[in-house]
PDB file of N, CA and C in Angstrom:
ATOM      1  N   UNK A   1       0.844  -1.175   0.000  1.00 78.00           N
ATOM      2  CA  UNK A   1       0.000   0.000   0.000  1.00 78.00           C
ATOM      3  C   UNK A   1       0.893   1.242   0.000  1.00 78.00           C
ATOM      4  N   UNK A   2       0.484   2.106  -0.788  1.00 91.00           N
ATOM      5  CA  UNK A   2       1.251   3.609  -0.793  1.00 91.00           C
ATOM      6  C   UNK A   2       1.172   4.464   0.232  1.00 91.00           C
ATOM      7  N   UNK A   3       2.193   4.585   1.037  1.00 91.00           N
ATOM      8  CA  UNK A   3       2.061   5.719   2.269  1.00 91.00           C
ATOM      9  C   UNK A   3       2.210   7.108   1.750  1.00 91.00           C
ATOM     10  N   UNK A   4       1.203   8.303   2.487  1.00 93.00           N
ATOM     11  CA  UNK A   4       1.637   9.661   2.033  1.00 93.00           C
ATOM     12  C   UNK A   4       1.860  10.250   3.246  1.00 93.00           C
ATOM     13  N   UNK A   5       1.951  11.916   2.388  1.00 92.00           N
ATOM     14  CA  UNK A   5       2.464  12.557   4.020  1.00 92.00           C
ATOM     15  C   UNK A   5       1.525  13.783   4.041  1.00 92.00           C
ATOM     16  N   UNK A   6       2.043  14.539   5.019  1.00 93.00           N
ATOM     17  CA  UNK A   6       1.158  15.591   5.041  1.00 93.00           C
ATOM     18  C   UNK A   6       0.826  16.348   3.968  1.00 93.00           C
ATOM     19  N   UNK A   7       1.863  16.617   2.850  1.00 94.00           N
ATOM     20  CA  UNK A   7       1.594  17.289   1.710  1.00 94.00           C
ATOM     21  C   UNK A   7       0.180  16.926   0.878  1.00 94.00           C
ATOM     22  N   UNK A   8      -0.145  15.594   1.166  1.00 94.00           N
ATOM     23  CA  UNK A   8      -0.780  14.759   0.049  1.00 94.00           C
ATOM     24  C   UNK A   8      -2.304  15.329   0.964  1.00 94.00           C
ATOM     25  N   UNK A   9      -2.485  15.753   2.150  1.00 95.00           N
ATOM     26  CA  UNK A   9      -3.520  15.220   2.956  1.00 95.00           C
ATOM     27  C   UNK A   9      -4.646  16.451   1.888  1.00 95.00           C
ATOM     28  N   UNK A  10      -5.417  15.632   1.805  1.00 95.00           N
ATOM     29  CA  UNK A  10      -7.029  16.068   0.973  1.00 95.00           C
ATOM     30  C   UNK A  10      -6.719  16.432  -0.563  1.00 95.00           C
ATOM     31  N   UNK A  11      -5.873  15.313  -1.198  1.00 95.00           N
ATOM     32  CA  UNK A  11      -5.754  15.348  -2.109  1.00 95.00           C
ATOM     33  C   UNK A  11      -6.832  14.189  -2.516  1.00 95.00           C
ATOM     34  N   UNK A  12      -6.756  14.264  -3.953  1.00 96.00           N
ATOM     35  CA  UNK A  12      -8.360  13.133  -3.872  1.00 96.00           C
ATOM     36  C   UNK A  12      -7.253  12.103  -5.308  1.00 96.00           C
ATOM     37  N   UNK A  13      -7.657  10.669  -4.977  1.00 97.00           N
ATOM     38  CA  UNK A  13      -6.708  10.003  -5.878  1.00 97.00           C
ATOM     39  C   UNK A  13      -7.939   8.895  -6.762  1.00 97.00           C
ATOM     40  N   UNK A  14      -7.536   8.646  -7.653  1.00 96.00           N
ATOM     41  CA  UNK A  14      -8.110   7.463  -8.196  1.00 96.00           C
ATOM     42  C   UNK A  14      -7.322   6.034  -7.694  1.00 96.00           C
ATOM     43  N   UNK A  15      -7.907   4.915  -7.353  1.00 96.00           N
ATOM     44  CA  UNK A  15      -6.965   4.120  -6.907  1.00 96.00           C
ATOM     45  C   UNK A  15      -7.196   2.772  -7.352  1.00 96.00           C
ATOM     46  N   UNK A  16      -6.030   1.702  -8.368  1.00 96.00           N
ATOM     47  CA  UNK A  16      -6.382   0.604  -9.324  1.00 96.00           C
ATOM     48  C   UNK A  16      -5.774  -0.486  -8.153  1.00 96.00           C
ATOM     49  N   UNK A  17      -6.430  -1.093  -7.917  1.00 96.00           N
ATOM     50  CA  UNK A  17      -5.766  -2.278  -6.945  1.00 96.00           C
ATOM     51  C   UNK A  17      -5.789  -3.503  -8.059  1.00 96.00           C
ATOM     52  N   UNK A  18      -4.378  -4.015  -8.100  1.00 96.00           N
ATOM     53  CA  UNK A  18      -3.805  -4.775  -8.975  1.00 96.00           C
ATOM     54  C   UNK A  18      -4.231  -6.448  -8.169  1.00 96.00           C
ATOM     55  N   UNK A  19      -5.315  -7.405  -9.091  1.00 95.00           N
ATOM     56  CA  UNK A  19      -6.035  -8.889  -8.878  1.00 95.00           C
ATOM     57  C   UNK A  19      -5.015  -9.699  -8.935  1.00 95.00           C
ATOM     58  N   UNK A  20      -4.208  -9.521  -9.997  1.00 92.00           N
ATOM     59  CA  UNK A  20      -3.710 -10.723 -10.928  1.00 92.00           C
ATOM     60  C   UNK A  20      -2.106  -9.974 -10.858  1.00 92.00           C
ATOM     61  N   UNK A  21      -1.458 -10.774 -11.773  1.00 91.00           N
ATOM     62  CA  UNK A  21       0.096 -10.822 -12.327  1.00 91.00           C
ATOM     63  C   UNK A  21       0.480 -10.159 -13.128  1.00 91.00           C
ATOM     64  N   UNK A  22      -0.349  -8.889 -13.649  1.00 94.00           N
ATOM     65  CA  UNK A  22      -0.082  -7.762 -14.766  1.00 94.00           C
ATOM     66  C   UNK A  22       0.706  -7.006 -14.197  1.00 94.00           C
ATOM     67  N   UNK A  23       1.904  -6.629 -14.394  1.00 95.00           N
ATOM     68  CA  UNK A  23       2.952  -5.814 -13.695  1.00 95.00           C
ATOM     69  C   UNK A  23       1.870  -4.174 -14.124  1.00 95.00           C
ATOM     70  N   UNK A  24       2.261  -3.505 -13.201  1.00 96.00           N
ATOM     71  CA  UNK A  24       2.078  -2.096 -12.686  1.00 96.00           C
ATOM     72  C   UNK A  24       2.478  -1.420 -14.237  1.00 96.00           C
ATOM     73  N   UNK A  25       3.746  -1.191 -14.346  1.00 96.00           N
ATOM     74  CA  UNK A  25       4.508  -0.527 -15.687  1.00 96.00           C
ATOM     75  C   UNK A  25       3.163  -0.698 -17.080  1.00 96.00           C
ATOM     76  N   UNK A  26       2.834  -2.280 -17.354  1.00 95.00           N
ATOM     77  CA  UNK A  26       2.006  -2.337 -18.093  1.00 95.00           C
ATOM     78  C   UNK A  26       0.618  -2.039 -17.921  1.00 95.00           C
ATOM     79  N   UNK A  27      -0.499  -2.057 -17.384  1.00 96.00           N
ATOM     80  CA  UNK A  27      -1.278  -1.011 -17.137  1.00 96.00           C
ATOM     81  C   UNK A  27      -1.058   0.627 -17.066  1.00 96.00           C
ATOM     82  N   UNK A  28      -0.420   0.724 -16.933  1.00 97.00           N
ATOM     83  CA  UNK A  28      -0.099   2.322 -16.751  1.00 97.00           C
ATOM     84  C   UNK A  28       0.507   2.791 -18.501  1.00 97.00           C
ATOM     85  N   UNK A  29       0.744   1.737 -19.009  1.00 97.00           N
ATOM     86  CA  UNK A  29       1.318   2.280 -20.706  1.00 97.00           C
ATOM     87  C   UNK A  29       0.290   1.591 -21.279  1.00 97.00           C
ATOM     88  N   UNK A  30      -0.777   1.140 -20.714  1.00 97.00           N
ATOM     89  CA  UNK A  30      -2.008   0.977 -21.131  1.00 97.00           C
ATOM     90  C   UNK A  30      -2.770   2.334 -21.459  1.00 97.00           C
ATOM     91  N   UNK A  31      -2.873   2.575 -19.887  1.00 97.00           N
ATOM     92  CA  UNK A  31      -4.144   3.773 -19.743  1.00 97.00           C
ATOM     93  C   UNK A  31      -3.599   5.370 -20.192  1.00 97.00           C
ATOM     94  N   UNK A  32      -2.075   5.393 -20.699  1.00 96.00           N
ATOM     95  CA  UNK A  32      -1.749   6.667 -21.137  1.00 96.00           C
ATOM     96  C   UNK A  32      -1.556   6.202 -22.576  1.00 96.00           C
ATOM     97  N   UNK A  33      -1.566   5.312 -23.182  1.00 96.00           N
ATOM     98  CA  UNK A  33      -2.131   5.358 -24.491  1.00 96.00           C
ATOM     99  C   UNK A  33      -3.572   5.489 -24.867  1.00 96.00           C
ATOM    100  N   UNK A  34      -4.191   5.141 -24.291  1.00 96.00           N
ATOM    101  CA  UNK A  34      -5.906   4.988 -24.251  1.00 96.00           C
ATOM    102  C   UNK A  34      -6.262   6.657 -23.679  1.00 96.00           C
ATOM    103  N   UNK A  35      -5.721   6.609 -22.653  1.00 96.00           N
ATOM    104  CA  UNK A  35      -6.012   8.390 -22.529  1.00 96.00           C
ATOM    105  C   UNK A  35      -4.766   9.512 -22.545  1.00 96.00           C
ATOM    106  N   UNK A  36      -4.644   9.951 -23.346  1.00 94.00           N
ATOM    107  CA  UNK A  36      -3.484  10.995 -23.215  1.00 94.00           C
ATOM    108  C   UNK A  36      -3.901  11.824 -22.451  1.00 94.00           C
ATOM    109  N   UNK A  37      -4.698  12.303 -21.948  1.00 93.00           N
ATOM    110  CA  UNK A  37      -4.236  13.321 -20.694  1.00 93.00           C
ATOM    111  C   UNK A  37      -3.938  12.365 -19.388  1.00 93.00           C
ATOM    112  N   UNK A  38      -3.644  11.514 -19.220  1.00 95.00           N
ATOM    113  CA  UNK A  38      -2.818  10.766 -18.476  1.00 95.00           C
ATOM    114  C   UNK A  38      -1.241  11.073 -18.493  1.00 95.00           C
ATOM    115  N   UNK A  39      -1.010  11.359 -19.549  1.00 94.00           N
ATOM    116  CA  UNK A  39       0.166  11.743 -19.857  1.00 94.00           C
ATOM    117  C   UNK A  39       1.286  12.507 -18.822  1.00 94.00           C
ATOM    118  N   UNK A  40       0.525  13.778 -18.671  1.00 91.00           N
ATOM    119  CA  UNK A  40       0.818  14.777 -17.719  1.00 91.00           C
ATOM    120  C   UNK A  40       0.333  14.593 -16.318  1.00 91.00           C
ATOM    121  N   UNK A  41      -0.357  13.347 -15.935  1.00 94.00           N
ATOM    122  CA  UNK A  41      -1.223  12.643 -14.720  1.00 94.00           C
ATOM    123  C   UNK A  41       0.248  12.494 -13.581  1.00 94.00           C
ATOM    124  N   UNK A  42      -0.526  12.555 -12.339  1.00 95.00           N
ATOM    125  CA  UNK A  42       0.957  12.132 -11.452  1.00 95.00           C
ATOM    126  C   UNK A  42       0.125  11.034 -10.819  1.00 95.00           C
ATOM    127  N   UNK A  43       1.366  10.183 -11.331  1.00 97.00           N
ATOM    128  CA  UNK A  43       0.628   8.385 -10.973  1.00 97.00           C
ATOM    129  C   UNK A  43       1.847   7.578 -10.188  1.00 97.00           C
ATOM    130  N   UNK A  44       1.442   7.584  -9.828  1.00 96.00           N
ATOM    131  CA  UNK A  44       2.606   6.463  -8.090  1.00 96.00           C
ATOM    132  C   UNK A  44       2.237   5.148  -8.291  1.00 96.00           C
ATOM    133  N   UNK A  45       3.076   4.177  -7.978  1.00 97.00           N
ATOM    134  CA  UNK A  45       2.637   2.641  -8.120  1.00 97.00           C
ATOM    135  C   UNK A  45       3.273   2.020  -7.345  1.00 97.00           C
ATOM    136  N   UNK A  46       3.304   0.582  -7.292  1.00 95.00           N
ATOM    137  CA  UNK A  46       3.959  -0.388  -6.199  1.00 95.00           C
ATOM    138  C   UNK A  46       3.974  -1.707  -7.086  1.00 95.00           C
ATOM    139  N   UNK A  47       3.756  -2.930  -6.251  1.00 93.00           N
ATOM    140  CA  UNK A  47       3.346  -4.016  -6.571  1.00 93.00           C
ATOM    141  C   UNK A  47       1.940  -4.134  -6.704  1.00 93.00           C
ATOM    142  N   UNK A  48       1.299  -4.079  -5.955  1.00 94.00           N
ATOM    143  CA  UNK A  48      -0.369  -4.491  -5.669  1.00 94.00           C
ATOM    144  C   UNK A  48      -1.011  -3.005  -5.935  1.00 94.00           C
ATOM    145  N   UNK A  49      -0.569  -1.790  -6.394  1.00 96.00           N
ATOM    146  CA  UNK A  49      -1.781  -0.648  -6.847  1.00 96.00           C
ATOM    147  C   UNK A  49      -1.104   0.167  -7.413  1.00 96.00           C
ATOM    148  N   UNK A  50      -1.881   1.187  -8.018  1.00 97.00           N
ATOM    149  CA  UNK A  50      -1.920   2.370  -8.842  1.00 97.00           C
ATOM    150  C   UNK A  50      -2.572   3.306  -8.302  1.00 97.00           C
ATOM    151  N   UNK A  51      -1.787   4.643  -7.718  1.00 97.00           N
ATOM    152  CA  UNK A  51      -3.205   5.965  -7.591  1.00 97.00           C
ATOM    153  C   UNK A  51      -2.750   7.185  -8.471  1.00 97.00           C
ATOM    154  N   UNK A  52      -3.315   7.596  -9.293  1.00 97.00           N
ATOM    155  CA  UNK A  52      -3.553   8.762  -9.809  1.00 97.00           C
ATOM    156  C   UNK A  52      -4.316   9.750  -9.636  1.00 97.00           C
ATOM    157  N   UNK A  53      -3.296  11.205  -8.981  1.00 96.00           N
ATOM    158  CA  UNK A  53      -4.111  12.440  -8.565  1.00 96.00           C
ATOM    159  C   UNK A  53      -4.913  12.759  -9.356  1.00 96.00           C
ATOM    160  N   UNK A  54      -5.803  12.994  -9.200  1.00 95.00           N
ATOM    161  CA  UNK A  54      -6.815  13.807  -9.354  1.00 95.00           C
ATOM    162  C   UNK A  54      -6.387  15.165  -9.366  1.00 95.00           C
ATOM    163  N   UNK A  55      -6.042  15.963 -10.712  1.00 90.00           N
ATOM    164  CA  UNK A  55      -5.802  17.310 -10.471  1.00 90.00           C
ATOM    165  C   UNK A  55      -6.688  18.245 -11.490  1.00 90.00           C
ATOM    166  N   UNK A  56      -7.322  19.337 -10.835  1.00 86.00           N
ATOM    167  CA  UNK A  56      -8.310  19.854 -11.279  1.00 86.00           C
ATOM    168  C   UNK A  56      -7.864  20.781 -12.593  1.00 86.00           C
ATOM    169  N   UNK A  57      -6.566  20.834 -12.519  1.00 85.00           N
ATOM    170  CA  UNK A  57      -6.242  21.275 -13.837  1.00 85.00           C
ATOM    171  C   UNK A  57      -5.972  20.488 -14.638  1.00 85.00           C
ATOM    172  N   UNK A  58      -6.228  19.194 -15.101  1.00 87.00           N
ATOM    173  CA  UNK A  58      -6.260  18.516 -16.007  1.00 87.00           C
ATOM    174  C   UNK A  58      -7.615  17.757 -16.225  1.00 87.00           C
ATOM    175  N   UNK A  59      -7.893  18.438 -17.031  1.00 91.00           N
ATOM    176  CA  UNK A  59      -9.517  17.212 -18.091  1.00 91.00           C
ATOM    177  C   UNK A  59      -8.842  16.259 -18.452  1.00 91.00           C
ATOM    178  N   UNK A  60      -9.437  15.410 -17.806  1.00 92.00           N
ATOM    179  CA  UNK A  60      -9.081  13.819 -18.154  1.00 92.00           C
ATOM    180  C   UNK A  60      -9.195  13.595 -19.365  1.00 92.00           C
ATOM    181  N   UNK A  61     -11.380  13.587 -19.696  1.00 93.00           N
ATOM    182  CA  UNK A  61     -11.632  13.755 -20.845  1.00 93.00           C
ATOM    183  C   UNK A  61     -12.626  11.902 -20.682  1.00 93.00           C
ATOM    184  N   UNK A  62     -12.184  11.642 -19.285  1.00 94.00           N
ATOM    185  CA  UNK A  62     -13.145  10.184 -19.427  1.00 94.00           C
ATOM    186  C   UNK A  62     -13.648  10.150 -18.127  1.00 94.00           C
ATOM    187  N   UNK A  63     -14.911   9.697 -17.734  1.00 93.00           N
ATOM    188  CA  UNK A  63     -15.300   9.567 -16.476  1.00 93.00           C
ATOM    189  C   UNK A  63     -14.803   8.101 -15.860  1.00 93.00           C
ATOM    190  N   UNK A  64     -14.903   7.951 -14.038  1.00 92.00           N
ATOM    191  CA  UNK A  64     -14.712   6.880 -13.378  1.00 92.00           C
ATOM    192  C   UNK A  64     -15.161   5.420 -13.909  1.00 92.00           C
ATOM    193  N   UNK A  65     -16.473   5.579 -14.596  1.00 95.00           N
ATOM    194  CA  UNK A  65     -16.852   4.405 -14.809  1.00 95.00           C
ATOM    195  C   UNK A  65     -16.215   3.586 -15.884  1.00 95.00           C
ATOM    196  N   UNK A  66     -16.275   4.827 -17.312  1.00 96.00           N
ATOM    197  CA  UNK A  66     -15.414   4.624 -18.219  1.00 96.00           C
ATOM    198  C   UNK A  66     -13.762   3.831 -17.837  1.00 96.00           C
ATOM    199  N   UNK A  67     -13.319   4.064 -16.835  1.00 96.00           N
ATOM    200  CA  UNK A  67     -11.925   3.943 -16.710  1.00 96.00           C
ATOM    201  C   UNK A  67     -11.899   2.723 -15.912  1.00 96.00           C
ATOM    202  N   UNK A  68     -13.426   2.524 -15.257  1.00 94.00           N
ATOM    203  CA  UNK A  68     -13.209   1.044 -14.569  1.00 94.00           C
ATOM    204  C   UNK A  68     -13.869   0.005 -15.763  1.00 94.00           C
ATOM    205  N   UNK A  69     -14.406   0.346 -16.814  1.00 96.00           N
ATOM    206  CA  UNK A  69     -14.854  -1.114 -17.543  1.00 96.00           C
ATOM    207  C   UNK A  69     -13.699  -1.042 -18.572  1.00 96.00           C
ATOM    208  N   UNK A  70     -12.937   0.026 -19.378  1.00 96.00           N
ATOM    209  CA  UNK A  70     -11.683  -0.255 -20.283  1.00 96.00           C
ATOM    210  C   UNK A  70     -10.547  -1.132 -19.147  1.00 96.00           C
ATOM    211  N   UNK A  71     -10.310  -0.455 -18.061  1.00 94.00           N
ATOM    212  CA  UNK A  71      -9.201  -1.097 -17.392  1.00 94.00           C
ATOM    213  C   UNK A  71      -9.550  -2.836 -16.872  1.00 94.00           C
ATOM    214  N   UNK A  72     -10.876  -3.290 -16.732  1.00 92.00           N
ATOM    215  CA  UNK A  72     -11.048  -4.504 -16.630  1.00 92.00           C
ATOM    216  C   UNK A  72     -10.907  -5.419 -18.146  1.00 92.00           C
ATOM    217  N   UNK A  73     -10.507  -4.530 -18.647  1.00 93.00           N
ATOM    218  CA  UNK A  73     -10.411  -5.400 -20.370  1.00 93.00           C
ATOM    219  C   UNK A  73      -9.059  -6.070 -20.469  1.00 93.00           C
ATOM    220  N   UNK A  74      -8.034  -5.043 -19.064  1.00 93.00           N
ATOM    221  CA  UNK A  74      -6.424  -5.364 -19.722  1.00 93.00           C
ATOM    222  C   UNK A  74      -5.977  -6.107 -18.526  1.00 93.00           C
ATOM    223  N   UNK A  75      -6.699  -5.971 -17.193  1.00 95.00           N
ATOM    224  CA  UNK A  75      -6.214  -7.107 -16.187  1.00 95.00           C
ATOM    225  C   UNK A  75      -6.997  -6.751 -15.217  1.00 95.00           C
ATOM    226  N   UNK A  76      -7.370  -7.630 -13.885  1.00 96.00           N
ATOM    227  CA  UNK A  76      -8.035  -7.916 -13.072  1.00 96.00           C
ATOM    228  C   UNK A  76      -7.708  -6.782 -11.847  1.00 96.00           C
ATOM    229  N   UNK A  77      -8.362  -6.139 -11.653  1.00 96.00           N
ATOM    230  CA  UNK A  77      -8.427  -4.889 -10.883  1.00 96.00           C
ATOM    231  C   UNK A  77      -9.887  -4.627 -10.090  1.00 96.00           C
ATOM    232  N   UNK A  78      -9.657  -3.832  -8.939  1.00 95.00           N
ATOM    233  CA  UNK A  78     -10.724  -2.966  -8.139  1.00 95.00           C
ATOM    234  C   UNK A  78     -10.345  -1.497  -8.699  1.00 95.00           C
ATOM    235  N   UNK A  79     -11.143  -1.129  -9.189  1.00 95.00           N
ATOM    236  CA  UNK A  79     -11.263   0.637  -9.088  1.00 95.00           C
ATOM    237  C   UNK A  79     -11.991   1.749  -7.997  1.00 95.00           C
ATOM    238  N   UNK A  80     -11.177   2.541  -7.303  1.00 94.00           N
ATOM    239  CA  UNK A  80     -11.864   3.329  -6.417  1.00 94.00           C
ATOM    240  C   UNK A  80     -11.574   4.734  -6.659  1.00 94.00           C
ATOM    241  N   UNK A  81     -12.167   5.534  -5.609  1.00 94.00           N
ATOM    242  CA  UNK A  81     -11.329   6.752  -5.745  1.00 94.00           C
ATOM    243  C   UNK A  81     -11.588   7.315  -4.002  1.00 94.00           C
ATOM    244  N   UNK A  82     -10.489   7.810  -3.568  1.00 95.00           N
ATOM    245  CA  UNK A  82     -10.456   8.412  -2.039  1.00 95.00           C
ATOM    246  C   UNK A  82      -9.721   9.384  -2.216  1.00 95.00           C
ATOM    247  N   UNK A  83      -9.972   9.984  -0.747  1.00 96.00           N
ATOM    248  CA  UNK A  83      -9.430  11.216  -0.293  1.00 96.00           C
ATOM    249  C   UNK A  83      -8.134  11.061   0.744  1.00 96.00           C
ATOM    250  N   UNK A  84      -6.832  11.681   0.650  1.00 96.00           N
ATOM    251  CA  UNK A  84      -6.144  11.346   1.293  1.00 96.00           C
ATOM    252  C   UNK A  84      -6.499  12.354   3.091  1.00 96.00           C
ATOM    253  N   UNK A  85      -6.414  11.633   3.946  1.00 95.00           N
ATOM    254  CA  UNK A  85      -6.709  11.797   5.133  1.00 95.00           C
ATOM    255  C   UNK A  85      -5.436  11.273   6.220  1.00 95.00           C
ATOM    256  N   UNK A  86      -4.185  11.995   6.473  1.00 91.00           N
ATOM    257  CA  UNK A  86      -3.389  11.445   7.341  1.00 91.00           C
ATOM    258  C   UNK A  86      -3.338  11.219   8.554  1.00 91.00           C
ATOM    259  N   UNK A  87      -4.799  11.718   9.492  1.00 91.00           N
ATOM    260  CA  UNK A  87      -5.181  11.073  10.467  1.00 91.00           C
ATOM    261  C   UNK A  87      -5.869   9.479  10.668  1.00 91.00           C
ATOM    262  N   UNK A  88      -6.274   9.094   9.259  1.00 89.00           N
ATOM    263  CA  UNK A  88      -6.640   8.021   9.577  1.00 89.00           C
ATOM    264  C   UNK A  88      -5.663   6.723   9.732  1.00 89.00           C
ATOM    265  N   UNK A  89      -6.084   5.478   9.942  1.00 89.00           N
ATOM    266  CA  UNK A  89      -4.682   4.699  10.262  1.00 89.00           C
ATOM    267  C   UNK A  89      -4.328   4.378   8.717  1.00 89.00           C
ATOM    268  N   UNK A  90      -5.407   4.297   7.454  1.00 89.00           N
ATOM    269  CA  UNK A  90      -4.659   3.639   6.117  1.00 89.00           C
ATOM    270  C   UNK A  90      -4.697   5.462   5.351  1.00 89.00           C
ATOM    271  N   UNK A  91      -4.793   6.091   5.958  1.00 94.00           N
ATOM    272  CA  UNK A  91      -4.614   7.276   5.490  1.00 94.00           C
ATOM    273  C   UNK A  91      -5.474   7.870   3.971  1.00 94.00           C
ATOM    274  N   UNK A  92      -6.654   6.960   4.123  1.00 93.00           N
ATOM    275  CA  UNK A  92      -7.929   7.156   3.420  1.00 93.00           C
ATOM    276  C   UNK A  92      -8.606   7.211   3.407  1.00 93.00           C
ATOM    277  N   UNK A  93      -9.816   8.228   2.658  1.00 91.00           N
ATOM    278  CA  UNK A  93     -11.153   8.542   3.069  1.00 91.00           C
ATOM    279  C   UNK A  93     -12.044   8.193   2.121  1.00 91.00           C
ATOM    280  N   UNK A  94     -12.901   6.979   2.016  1.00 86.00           N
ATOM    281  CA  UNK A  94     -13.920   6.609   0.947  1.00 86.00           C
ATOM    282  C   UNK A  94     -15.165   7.352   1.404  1.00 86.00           C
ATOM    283  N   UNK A  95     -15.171   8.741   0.811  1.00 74.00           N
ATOM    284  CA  UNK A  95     -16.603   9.177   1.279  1.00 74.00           C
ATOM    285  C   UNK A  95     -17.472   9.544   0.532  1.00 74.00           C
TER     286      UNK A  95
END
């Protein structure tokens, strides 16, 4: 899981939790070919997830839902989206 810090707190992220054995690198040169304003996206990864800020100066140009039925086409994933909250203990807010 991705730890943040205070900087991050009430930032709002999209977040791909990785099912299966699709390395991170490949989804992510998935979804910035499929969406170029991903391009300029600030996207953090690990082993087991993906979160991409949410920044209000960039039009995506695709909504949440859109991005959870293309991304179930290329590997086995949960799609969410939270708020970063560094008082909490996983330092997230599904609200």
């Amino acid at each position: 899981m991705i730890k943040f810090t205070d900087k991050d707190n009430n930032k709002q992220f999209i977040a791909i939790e990785l099912k299966d054995n699709t390395a991170a690198k490949i989804i992510i040169e998935n979804l910035k070919k499929t969406y170029e304003s991903l391009q300029q996206a600030n996207i953090i990864f690990d082993t087991s997830e993906i979160v991409i800020e949410i920044d209000n100066n960039i039009n995506f140009g695709f909504s949440l839902n859109e991005l959870r039925k293309h991304i179930k086409t290329v590997a086995a994933v949960t799609v969410t989206h939270f708020c970063v909250d560094t008082d909490e203990p996983t330092q997230r807010y599904y609200g």
